[in-house]
CSV table of C-alpha atoms in Angstrom, one decimal:
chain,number,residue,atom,x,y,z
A,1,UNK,CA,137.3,155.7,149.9
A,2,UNK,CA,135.6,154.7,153.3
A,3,UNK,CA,135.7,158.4,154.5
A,4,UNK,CA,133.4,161.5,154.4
A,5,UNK,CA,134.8,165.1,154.0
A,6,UNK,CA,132.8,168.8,154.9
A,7,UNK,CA,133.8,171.9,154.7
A,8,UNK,CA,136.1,173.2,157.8
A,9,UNK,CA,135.6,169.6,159.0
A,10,UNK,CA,138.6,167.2,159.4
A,11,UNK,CA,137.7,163.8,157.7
A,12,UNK,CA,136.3,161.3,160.2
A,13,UNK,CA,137.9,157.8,160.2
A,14,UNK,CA,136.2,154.1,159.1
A,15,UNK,CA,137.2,152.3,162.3
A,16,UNK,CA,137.4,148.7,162.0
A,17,UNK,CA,136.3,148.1,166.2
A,18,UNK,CA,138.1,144.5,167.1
A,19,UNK,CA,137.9,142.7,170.6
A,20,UNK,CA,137.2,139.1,172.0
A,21,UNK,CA,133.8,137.6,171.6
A,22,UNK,CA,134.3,134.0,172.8
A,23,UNK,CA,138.0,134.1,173.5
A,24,UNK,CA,138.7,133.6,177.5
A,25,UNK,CA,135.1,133.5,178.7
A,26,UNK,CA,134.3,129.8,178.6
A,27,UNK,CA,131.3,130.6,177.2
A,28,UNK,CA,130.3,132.0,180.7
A,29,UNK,CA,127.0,134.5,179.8
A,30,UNK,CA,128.4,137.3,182.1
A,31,UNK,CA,131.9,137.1,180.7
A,32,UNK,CA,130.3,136.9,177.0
A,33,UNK,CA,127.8,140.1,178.2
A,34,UNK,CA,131.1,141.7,179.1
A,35,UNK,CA,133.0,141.3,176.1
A,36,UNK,CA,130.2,142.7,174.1
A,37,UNK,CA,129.8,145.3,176.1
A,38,UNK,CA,133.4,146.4,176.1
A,39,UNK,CA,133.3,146.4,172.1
A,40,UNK,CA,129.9,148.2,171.9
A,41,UNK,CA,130.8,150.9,174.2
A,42,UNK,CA,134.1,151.4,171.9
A,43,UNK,CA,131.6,151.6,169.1
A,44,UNK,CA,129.6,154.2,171.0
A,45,UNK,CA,132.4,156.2,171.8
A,46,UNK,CA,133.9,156.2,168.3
A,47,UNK,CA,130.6,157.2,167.1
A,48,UNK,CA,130.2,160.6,169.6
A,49,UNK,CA,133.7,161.7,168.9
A,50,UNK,CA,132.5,161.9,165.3
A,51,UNK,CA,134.2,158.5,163.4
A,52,UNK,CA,132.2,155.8,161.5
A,53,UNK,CA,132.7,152.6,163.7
A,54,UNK,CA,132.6,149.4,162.0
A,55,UNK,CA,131.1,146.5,164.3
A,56,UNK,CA,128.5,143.5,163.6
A,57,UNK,CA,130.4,140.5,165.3
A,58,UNK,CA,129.3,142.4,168.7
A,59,UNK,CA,125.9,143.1,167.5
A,60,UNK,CA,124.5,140.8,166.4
A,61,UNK,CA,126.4,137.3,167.3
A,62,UNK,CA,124.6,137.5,170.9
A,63,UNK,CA,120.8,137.7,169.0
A,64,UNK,CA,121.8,134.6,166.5
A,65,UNK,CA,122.6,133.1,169.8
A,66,UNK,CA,120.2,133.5,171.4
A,67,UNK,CA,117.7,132.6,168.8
A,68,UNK,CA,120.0,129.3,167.7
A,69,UNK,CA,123.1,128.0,169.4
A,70,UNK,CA,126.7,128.3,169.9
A,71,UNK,CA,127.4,126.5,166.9
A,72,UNK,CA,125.0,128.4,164.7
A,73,UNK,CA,127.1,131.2,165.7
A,74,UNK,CA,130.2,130.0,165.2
A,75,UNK,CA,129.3,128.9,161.8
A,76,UNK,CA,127.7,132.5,161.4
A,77,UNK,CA,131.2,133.9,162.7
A,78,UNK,CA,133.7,131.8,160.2
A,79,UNK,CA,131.7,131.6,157.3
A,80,UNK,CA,130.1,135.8,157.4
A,81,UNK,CA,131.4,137.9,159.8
A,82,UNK,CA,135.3,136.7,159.6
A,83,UNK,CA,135.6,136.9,156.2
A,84,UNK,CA,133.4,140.1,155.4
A,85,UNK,CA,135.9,141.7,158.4
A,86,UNK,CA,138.9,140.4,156.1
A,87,UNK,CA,137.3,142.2,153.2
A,88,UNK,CA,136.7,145.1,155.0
A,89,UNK,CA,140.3,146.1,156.1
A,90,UNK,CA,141.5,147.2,152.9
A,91,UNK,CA,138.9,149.8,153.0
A,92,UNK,CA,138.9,151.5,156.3
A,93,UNK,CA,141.1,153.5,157.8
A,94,UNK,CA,142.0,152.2,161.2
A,95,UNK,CA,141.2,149.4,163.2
A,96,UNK,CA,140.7,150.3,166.9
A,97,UNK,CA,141.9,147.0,169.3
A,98,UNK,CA,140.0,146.7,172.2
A,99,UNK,CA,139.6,144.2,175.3
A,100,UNK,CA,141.1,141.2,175.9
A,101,UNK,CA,143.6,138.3,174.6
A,102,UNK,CA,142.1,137.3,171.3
A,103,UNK,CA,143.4,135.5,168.1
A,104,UNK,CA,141.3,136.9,165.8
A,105,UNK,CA,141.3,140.3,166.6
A,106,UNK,CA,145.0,140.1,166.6
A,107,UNK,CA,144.8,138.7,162.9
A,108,UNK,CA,142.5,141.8,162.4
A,109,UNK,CA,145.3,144.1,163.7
A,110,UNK,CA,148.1,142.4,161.4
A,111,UNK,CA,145.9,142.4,158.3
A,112,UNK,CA,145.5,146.1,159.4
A,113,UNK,CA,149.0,146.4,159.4
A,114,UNK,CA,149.6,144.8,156.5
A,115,UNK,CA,147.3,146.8,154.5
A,116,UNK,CA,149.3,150.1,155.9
A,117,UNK,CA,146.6,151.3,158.2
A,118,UNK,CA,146.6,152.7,161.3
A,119,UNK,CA,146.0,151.0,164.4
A,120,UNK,CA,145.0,152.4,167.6
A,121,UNK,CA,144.8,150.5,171.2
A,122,UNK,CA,142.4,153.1,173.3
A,123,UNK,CA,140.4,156.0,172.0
A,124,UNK,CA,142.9,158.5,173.1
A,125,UNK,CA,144.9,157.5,170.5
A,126,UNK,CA,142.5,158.6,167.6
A,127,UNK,CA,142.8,162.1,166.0
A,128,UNK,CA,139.7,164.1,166.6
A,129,UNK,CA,137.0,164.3,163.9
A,130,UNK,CA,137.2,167.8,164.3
A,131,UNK,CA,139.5,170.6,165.2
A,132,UNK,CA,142.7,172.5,164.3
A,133,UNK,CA,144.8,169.3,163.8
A,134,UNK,CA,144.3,166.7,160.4
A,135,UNK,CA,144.3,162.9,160.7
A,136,UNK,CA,148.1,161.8,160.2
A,137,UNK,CA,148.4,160.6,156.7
A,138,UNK,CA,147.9,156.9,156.1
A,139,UNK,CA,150.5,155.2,154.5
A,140,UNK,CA,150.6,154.6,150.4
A,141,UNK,CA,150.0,151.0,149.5
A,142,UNK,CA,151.7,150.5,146.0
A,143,UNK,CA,150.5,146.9,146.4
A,144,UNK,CA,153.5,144.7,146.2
A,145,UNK,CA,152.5,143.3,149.5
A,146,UNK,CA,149.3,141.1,150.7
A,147,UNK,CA,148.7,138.6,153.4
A,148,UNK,CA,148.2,135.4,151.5
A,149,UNK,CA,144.4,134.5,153.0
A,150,UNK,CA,143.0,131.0,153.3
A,151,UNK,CA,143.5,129.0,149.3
A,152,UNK,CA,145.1,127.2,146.9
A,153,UNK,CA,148.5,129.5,147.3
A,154,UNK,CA,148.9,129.7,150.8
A,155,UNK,CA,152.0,128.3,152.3
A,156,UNK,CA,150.9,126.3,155.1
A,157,UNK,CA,154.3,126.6,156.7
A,158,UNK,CA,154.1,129.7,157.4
A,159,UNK,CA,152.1,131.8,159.7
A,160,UNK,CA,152.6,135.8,159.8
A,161,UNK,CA,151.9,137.1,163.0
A,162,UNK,CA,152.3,140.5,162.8
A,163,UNK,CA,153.0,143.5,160.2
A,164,UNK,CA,154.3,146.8,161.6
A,165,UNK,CA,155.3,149.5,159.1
A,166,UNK,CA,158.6,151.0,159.4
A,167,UNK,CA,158.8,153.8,156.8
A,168,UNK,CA,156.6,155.1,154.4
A,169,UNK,CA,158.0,158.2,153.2
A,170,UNK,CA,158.1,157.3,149.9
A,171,UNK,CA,157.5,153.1,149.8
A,172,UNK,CA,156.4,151.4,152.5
A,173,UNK,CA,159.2,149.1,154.5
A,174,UNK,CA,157.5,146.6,156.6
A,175,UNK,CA,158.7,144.3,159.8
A,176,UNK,CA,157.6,140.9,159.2
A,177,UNK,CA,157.1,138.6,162.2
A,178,UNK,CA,156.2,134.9,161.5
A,179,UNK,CA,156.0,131.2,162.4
A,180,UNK,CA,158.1,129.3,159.7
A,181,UNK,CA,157.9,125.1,159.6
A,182,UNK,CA,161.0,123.8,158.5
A,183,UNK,CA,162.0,121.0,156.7
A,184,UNK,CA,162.2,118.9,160.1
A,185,UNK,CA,159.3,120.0,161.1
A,186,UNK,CA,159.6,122.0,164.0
A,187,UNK,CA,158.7,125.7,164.0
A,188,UNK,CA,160.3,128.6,164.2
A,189,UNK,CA,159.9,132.0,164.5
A,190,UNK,CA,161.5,134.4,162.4
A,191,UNK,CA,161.7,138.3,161.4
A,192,UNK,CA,162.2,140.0,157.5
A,193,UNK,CA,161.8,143.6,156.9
A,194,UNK,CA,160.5,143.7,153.1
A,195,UNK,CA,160.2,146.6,151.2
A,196,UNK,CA,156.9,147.2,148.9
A,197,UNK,CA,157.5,149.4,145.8
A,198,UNK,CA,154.6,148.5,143.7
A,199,UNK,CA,154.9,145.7,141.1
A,200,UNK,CA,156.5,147.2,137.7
A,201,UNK,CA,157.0,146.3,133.7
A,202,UNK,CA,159.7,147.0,131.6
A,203,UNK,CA,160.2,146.6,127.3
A,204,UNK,CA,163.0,145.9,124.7
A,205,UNK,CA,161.9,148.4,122.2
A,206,UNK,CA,163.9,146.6,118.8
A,207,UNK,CA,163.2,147.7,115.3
A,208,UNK,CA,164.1,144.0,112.9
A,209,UNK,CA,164.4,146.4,110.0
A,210,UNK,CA,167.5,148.4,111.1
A,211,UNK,CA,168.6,145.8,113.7
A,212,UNK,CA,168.5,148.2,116.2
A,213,UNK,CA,167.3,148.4,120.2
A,214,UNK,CA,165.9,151.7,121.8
A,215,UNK,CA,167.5,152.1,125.2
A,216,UNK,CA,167.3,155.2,128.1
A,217,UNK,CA,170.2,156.9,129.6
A,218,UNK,CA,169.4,158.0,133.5
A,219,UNK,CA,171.1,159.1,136.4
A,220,UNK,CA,170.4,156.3,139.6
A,221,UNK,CA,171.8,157.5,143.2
A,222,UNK,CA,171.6,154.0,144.5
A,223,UNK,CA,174.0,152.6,141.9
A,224,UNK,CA,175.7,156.4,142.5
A,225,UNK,CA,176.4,155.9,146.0
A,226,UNK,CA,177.4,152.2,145.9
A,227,UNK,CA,180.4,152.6,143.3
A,228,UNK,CA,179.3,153.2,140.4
A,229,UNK,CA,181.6,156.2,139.0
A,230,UNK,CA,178.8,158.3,137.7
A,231,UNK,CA,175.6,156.7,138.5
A,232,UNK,CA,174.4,157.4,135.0
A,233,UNK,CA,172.7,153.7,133.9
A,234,UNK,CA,171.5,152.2,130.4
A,235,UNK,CA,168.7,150.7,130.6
A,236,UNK,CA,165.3,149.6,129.2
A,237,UNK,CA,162.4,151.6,129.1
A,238,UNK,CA,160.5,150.5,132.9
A,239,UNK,CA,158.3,151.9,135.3
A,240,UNK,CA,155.7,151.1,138.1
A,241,UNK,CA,152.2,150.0,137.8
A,242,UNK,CA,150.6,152.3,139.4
A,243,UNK,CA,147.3,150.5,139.3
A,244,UNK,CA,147.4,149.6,135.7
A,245,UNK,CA,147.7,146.6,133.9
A,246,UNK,CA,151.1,145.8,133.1
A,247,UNK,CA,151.2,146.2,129.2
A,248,UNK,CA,148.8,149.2,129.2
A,249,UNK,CA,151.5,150.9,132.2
A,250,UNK,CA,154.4,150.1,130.3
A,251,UNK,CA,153.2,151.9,126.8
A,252,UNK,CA,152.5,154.9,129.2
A,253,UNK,CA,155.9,154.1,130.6
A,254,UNK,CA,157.4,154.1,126.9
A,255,UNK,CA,155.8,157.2,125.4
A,256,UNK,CA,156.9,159.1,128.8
A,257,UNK,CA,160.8,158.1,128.8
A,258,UNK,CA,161.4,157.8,124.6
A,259,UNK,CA,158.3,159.6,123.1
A,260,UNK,CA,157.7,156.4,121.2
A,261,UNK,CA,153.7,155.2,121.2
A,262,UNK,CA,154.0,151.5,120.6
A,263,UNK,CA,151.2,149.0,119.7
A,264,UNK,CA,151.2,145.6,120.7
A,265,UNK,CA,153.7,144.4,123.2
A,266,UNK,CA,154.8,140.6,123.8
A,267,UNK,CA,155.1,139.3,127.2
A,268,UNK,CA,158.4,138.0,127.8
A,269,UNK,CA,158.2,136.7,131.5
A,270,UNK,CA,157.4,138.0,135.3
A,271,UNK,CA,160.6,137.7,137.6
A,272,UNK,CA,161.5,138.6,141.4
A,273,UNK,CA,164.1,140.8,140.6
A,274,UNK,CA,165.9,141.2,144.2
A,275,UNK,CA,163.0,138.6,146.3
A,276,UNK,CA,165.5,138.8,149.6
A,277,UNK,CA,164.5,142.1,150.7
A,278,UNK,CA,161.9,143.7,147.9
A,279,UNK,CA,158.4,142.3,147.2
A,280,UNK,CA,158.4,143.8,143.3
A,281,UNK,CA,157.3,141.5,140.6
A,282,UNK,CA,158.8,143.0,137.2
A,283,UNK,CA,156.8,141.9,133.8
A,284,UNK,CA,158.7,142.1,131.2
A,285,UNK,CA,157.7,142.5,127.6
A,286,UNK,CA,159.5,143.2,124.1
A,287,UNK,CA,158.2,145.3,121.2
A,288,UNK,CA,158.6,146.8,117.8
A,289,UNK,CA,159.0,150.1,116.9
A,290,UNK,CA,160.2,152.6,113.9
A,291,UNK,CA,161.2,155.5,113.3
A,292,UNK,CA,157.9,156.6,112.3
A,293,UNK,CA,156.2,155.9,116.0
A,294,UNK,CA,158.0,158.8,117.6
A,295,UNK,CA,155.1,160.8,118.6
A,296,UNK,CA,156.9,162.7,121.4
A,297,UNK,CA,160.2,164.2,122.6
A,298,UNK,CA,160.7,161.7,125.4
A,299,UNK,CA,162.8,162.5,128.2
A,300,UNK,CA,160.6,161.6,131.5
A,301,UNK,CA,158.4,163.7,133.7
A,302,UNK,CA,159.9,166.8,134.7
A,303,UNK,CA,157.9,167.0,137.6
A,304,UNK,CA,158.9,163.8,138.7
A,305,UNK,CA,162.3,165.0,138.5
A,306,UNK,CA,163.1,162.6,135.0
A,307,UNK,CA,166.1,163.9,132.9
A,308,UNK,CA,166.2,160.7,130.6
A,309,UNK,CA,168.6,160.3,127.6
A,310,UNK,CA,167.0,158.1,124.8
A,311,UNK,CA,169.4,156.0,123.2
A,312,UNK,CA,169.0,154.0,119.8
A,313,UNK,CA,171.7,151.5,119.7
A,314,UNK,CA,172.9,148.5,116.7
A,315,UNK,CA,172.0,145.7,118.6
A,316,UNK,CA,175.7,144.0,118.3
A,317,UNK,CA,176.8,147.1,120.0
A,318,UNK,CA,174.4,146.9,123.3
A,319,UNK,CA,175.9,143.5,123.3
A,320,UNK,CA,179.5,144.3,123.0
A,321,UNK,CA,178.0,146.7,126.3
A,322,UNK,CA,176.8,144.3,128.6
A,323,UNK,CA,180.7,142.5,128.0
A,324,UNK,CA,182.6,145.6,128.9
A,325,UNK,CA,180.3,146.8,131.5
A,326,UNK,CA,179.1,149.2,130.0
A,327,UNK,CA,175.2,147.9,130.6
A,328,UNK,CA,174.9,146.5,134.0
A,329,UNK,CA,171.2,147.0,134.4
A,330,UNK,CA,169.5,143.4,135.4
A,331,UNK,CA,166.7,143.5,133.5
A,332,UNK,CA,168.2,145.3,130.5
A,333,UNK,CA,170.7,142.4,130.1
A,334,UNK,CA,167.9,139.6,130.9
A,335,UNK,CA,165.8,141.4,128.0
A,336,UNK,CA,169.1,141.7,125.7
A,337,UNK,CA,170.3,138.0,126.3
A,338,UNK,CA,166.5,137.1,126.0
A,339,UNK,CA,166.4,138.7,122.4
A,340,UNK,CA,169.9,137.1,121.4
A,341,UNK,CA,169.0,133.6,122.6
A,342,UNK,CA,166.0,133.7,120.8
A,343,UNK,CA,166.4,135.3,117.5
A,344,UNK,CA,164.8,138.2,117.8
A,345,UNK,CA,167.3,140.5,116.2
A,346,UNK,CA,170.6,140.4,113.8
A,347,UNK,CA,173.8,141.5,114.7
A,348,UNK,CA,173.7,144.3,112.0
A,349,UNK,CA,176.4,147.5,112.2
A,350,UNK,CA,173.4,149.7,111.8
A,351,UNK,CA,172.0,152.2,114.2
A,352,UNK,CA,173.4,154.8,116.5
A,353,UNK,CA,172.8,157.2,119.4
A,354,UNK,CA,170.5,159.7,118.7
């Protein structure tokens, strides 16, 4: 974390300061003088009212200047200062716009955005350092949403021009604003909203032995209030990252939801499960299990507000579910077809609910 915390103190913010340099002054020295002085007296400011202000394009471009050339200082500015700033974001807490038209401090303020932080355009805005009143809470990031920056992967034809967060009560929903080049060429520009959950795993839990599949029984409100006549789903053990790698989240996942503690897991495949509207990536994995690895009750995280059935099915039966509708989880029947198609498991009469 980027911030400092004392008793009876409210936690000062690690402002990102971002203004124009260059940008509009034809390189005129009083125009330059005044664009650094605009920034610097934002980074004064910031300082007095208690924050941590983050500047060294305003510092210290004008000295390599003067000392080189314009073009040592440009070169300074792409290949140090621009990038450092981009690495930066992620770990401040604001970024505090300033001055005049300017591209890249506009790319600082989407990448801001982007990253869930705040953004504040005068020093009004900012919450005091001190005093009765806290900073307003940042936004989570469950990290299912970065700006592609300059590499291999990025898309070319497309720009993003601005982020603005929408909600973040509980994930983060996001306006998207960006340039798209189509297959014609010409550009256009367009809006998504995309909604960041955090990336996720999920497991077919299948003993060979007994020819059966371990499954969970939970009640979902989205599929409740969209026609489904209970809202009670089968599905495959799954969960969120949460910052961990995907198999180690997904045995945490398991042990939580079945009481099972599994051992190795196999990855299956990664898939975009709903990639209109929802930036999750779901890894999916299968593996075994018996009757000997129960090692808890199961049932979810009561704090969480988990009341999860375990369910050990035959696996010709959680078959014989996904044709009567019985299953109509996505990835439960891409992990279930998955096994069929490849083996994994006989059609035995074995097995049952438990």
């Amino acid at each position: 974390m980027c911030t400092f915390t004392s008793m009876n103190v409210h936690t000062p913010l690690m402002v990102l300061v971002a203004g124009p340099y260059r940008s509009g002054t034809g390189d005129d020295p009083a125009k330059l003088a005044a664009n650094v002085r605009v920034m610097n007296e934002a980074a004064l400011a910031l300082y007095r009212a208690g924050h941590l202000p983050v500047t060294g394009e305003a510092l210290a471009l004008p000295l390599i200047e003067l000392a080189g050339s314009k073009a040592i200082g440009d070169s300074v500015f792409n290949e140090i200062f621009h990038p450092i700033a981009r690495r930066l974001i992620p770990h401040c807490d604001a970024v505090l716009r300033v001055g005049g038209p300017s591209a890249g401090a506009d790319e600082m303020v989407s990448m801001a955005r982007a990253h869930g932080k705040a953004v504040y355009f005068g020093l009004d805005e900012l919450p005091p350092a001190q005093g009765e009143a806290p900073p307003p809470p940042k936004p989570r990031d469950p990290g299912g949403f970065r700006v592609p920056s300059e590499g291999p992967s990025r898309n070319d034809a497309v720009r993003i021009t601005d982020v603005r967060v929408l909600s973040s009560n509980w994930y983060v929903l996001r306006k998207v604003t960006f340039d798209y080049r189509r297959a014609d060429g010409t550009w256009s520009q367009q809006h998504r909203e995309a909604y960041d959950r955090g990336n996720g795993a999920t497991v077919l839990l299948h003993d060979a032995s007994r020819g059966t599949v371990l499954l969970t029984r939970q009640f979902r409100l989205p599929a409740y209030v969209n026609g489904h006549p209970d809202g009670m789903l089968i599905e495959a053990p799954a969960g969120l990252l949460d910052g961990e790698h995907p198999d180690a989240a997904i045995r945490r996942e398991v042990e939580e939801e079945t009481g099972v503690r599994i051992g190795e897991v196999r990855p299956v495949f990664d898939l975009f499960m709903s990639p209109g509207s929802v930036t999750e990536r779901l890894h999916f994995f299968a593996a075994p299990y018996t009757r000997d690895t129960r090692a808890a009750q199961g049932g979810g995280v009561a704090s969480e507000g988990e009341d999860i059935q375990v369910l050990e099915l035959p696996f010709s039966e959680a078959l014989r579910k996904i044709d009567s509708g019985e299953i109509i989880d996505a990835k439960t029947i891409l992990l279930l077809q998955w096994a069929e198609r490849h083996g994994l498991l006989e059609r035995t009469p074995q097995g049952g609910a438990r």
